[in-house]
Amino acid sequence: MQPLTQHLTDILSDAFAAAGYDRSYGEVVVSGRPDLGQFQCNGALPAAKAHGQKPRDIAAQIVAHLQQGAPIFADINLAGPGFINLTLSDPFLAQWLQAMADDERRGVAPVATPRRVVVDYGGANVAKPMHVGHLRAGIIGESIKRLFRFMGDDVIGDVHLGDWGTQMGMIIVELARRNPGWPYFDADNPGPFPAESPITLTDLEEIYPAASARAKEDTAVMEASRLATMELQNGRAGYRALWQHFVDVSVAGLKEDYGALAIHFDLWLGESDVQDCIDGMIARLQAQGCTSESQGALIMDIALPDDNKPTPPLILRKSDGAVMYGTTDLATIDRRVQELGAQLILYVVDHRQRQHFEQVFRAAYKSGITPPEVGLEHNYFGTMNGKDGKPFKTREGGVMKLKDLIQLVIDAALARMAESHVADEYAEAERLEIARMVGLAALKYADLMNQRMKDYIFDLDRFSSFEGRTGPYLLYTTVRARSILTKAAAQSIAPGSILPPTVEAERALLLQLAQLPDALRQAYETRMPSYMAEYIYTLANEFNRFYNACHILSERDTAVQTSWLGVTQLFLRVSELVLTLLGIEIPERM
Ligand code: ARG
């Protein structure tokens, strides 16, 4: 199936061609004036300009041509300077929706040429607490990954852990200060070292802030941390063994945190995984003449002649020999292209890293690490702010731990559910499970409904309401559709084929359902889940309007009743699909 707008565009394009104009004038879009028609085509205006004619004359020719054609339109009219307004016949609309209902993909065709796509998202750091930027990266990235996969691309999601930076040296130095006798700190000890981690996740949560504060206060500690980082990178055995414990302990915690958010990575690679490729990569870059020395550091100049502001060079190796964030990112691109066959790499990382990615991407193309046909994109996002307009923090001003944030949204969901008597009479365990899903839906939808580049304000009261543009409202509506079908099934009434709509609210719902492929396509092309979020909200509103106008369960005319159930079922399927692509789980009942 193709999108309905495309089908209509083809018909209009044929009409333009038959009248002697270019087919490209035939583009049909959803009407901005639903009172005049459901769809519109504005092609007569540019066609008139190109041919030196009056737009109305051209539009009139097209309308005349369409009126002789297939009976898919109930109304075709000409408005203003030459807009063509189109309204579908109800039988055609019903037929179209039935085809959508019969199609497993709900009318969404997969892309013609699937690509191997790597989505780099999440990006949490080993030993450092996750911040709201990582939360957004997880939520938006998961949705983009699911959407690309649904559209037929061959997608790999990689968390790209931050596990190779100076924070590692800081923790090593701090632990050495506290436990000088540990075998890890003896430079001459080649190992093996104890298999059991000497520290827990809770220890790490306390150690990192302490270590980082000490390094900030004392330049000698900072220097020692840098040195330790460099030695770690260069393979000092005790440091590597200790570092492996940090990684293992952190990753176990991160898997739990991301898992609780229903965010799942295919690969748990990190910056350190390319360590073995870095020397080779740097040697190649040097041989290509891409690099130069600056104050003892090895850098790569990536400025372009028409830059209007200076783009700093990419530092590949610092004077002390340590590699940088950009170096590991560059080597990671090399890996992804060579070993994973990546044709497109999407980085879902916050906007503060725009310059970083600009530098890395330029270096990748300039050196040929990325062939020109491979796409590198920074799909950045804004900040989740508190009501004070500053990045969201705890009441005490600290970074909010993900677990605490999740508990906060679940508690809010529970309170709202009690208020609205949702799941009141269910057993405790089920009610808690529903609250978990409702809370996460509130959090995720509030994030995804914003155009990702924008900042947004975290307002739990608003997000967790069962009314308005919220995750809980969408879940409630979806579950309502499911419950209608369950009740009908209990009376042995099954969904039937979709009949031409007779009620305006039903017609509007069918039209909105038919726009699913357009919404997904837009979200896919712009890498912006907000198009899906917007779509599903409008769809839920239309469903509720239909539900209020058409009393499905008490309808006497069986053909009409089963048709309405068919529509309800299609709504349910579409809603399940879109919510799943947003990464939102739906409770069985509420
Ligand atoms: N670990 C980084 C951070 O916390 C994000 C990683 C993003 N991905 C990447 N390939 N650089 O800021």
Coordinates of N, CA, C and O in Angstrom, one line a residue, residues 314-371:
L314 N 41.0 19.0 15.6 CA 40.6 17.8 16.4 C 41.9 17.4 17.1 O 42.9 17.1 16.4
I315 N 42.0 17.2 18.4 CA 43.2 16.8 19.1 C 43.1 15.2 19.1 O 42.2 14.7 19.7
L316 N 44.1 14.6 18.5 CA 44.1 13.2 18.4 C 44.8 12.6 19.6 O 44.4 11.6 20.2
R317 N 46.0 13.2 20.0 CA 46.7 12.7 21.1 C 47.3 13.9 21.9 O 47.9 14.8 21.3
K318 N 47.1 13.9 23.2 CA 47.6 15.0 24.0 C 49.1 14.8 24.1 O 49.7 13.8 23.9
S319 N 49.7 15.9 24.6 CA 51.2 15.8 24.8 C 51.6 14.7 25.7 O 52.7 14.2 25.6
D320 N 50.8 14.4 26.7 CA 51.1 13.3 27.6 C 50.9 11.9 27.0 O 51.1 10.9 27.7
G321 N 50.3 11.9 25.8 CA 50.1 10.6 25.2 C 48.7 10.1 25.3 O 48.4 9.1 24.6
A322 N 47.9 10.7 26.1 CA 46.5 10.2 26.2 C 45.7 10.6 25.0 O 45.9 11.6 24.4
V323 N 44.7 9.7 24.7 CA 43.8 10.0 23.5 C 42.6 10.7 24.1 O 42.3 10.6 25.2
M324 N 41.9 11.3 23.2 CA 40.8 12.2 23.6 C 39.4 11.6 23.1 O 39.4 10.6 22.4
Y325 N 38.4 12.2 23.6 CA 37.0 11.8 23.2 C 36.8 11.8 21.7 O 36.2 10.8 21.2
G326 N 37.4 12.8 21.0 CA 37.2 12.8 19.6 C 38.0 11.7 18.9 O 37.6 11.2 17.9
T327 N 39.1 11.3 19.5 CA 39.9 10.2 18.9 C 39.2 8.9 18.9 O 39.1 8.2 17.9
T328 N 38.6 8.6 20.1 CA 37.9 7.4 20.2 C 36.6 7.4 19.3 O 36.3 6.4 18.7
D329 N 36.0 8.6 19.2 CA 34.8 8.6 18.3 C 35.2 8.4 16.9 O 34.5 7.8 16.1
L330 N 36.3 9.0 16.5 CA 36.8 8.8 15.1 C 37.1 7.3 14.8 O 36.7 6.7 13.8
A331 N 37.8 6.7 15.7 CA 38.1 5.3 15.6 C 36.8 4.4 15.6 O 36.8 3.4 14.9
T332 N 35.9 4.8 16.4 CA 34.6 4.1 16.4 C 33.9 4.2 15.1 O 33.3 3.2 14.6
I333 N 34.0 5.3 14.4 CA 33.3 5.4 13.1 C 34.0 4.4 12.1 O 33.3 3.7 11.4
D334 N 35.3 4.4 12.2 CA 36.1 3.5 11.4 C 35.6 2.1 11.5 O 35.3 1.4 10.6
R335 N 35.5 1.7 12.8 CA 35.0 0.3 13.1 C 33.6 0.1 12.6 O 33.3 -1.0 12.0
R336 N 32.7 1.0 12.8 CA 31.3 0.9 12.4 C 31.2 0.7 10.9 O 30.4 0.0 10.4
V337 N 32.0 1.5 10.2 CA 32.0 1.4 8.7 C 32.6 0.1 8.3 O 32.0 -0.6 7.5
Q338 N 33.8 -0.2 8.8 CA 34.5 -1.4 8.3 C 33.9 -2.7 8.8 O 33.7 -3.6 8.0
E339 N 33.5 -2.8 10.1 CA 33.1 -4.1 10.6 C 31.6 -4.3 10.6 O 31.1 -5.4 10.5
L340 N 30.9 -3.1 10.8 CA 29.4 -3.3 10.9 C 28.8 -2.9 9.6 O 27.6 -3.1 9.4
G341 N 29.6 -2.4 8.7 CA 29.0 -2.0 7.4 C 28.0 -0.9 7.5 O 27.1 -0.8 6.7
A342 N 28.3 0.0 8.4 CA 27.3 1.1 8.6 C 27.2 2.0 7.4 O 28.3 2.4 6.8
Q343 N 26.0 2.3 7.0 CA 25.8 3.3 5.9 C 25.3 4.6 6.4 O 25.3 5.6 5.7
L344 N 24.8 4.6 7.6 CA 24.3 5.8 8.2 C 24.5 5.6 9.7 O 24.1 4.6 10.3
I345 N 25.1 6.6 10.3 CA 25.3 6.6 11.8 C 24.5 7.8 12.4 O 24.8 9.0 12.0
L346 N 23.6 7.6 13.3 CA 22.9 8.6 13.9 C 23.3 8.8 15.4 O 23.3 7.8 16.1
Y347 N 23.7 10.0 15.7 CA 24.2 10.2 17.1 C 23.1 11.0 17.8 O 22.8 12.1 17.5
V348 N 22.4 10.3 18.8 CA 21.4 11.0 19.6 C 22.1 11.5 20.9 O 22.1 10.8 21.8
V349 N 22.6 12.7 20.8 CA 23.4 13.2 21.9 C 23.0 14.7 22.0 O 22.7 15.3 21.1
D350 N 23.1 15.2 23.2 CA 22.6 16.6 23.5 C 23.3 17.7 22.7 O 24.5 17.5 22.2
H351 N 22.7 18.8 22.6 CA 23.1 19.8 21.7 C 24.5 20.5 22.1 O 25.1 21.1 21.3
R352 N 24.9 20.3 23.4 CA 26.1 20.9 23.8 C 27.3 20.2 23.1 O 28.4 20.8 23.1
Q353 N 27.1 19.1 22.4 CA 28.2 18.4 21.8 C 28.2 18.7 20.3 O 28.8 17.9 19.5
R354 N 27.5 19.7 19.8 CA 27.5 20.0 18.4 C 28.9 20.2 17.8 O 29.2 19.7 16.7
Q355 N 29.7 21.0 18.5 CA 31.0 21.3 17.9 C 31.8 20.0 17.9 O 32.5 19.7 16.9
H356 N 31.7 19.2 18.9 CA 32.5 17.9 19.0 C 32.2 17.1 17.7 O 33.0 16.6 17.0
F357 N 30.9 16.9 17.4 CA 30.5 16.1 16.3 C 30.9 16.7 15.0 O 31.3 16.0 14.0
E358 N 30.8 18.0 14.9 CA 31.2 18.7 13.7 C 32.7 18.4 13.4 O 33.1 18.0 12.3
Q359 N 33.5 18.5 14.5 CA 34.9 18.2 14.3 C 35.1 16.7 13.9 O 35.9 16.5 13.0
V360 N 34.5 15.8 14.6 CA 34.7 14.4 14.3 C 34.3 14.1 12.9 O 34.9 13.4 12.2
F361 N 33.1 14.6 12.5 CA 32.5 14.2 11.2 C 33.5 14.8 10.1 O 33.8 14.1 9.1
R362 N 33.9 16.0 10.3 CA 34.8 16.6 9.3 C 36.1 15.8 9.2 O 36.6 15.5 8.1
A363 N 36.6 15.4 10.3 CA 37.9 14.6 10.3 C 37.6 13.2 9.6 O 38.4 12.7 8.8
A364 N 36.4 12.7 9.8 CA 36.1 11.4 9.2 C 36.0 11.4 7.7 O 36.5 10.6 7.0
Y365 N 35.4 12.5 7.2 CA 35.2 12.6 5.8 C 36.6 13.0 5.1 O 36.9 12.5 4.1
K366 N 37.2 13.9 5.8 CA 38.5 14.4 5.2 C 39.5 13.3 5.1 O 40.2 13.2 4.1
S367 N 39.6 12.4 6.1 CA 40.6 11.4 6.0 C 40.1 10.2 5.2 O 40.9 9.3 5.0
G368 N 38.9 10.2 4.8 CA 38.4 9.0 4.1 C 37.9 7.9 5.0 O 37.5 6.8 4.5
I369 N 38.0 8.1 6.3 CA 37.5 7.0 7.2 C 36.0 6.8 6.9 O 35.6 5.7 7.0
T370 N 35.4 7.9 6.6 CA 34.0 7.7 6.2 C 33.9 8.0 4.7 O 34.2 9.1 4.3
P371 N 33.5 7.1 3.9 CA 33.3 7.3 2.4 C 32.2 8.3 2.3 O 31.3 8.4 3.1

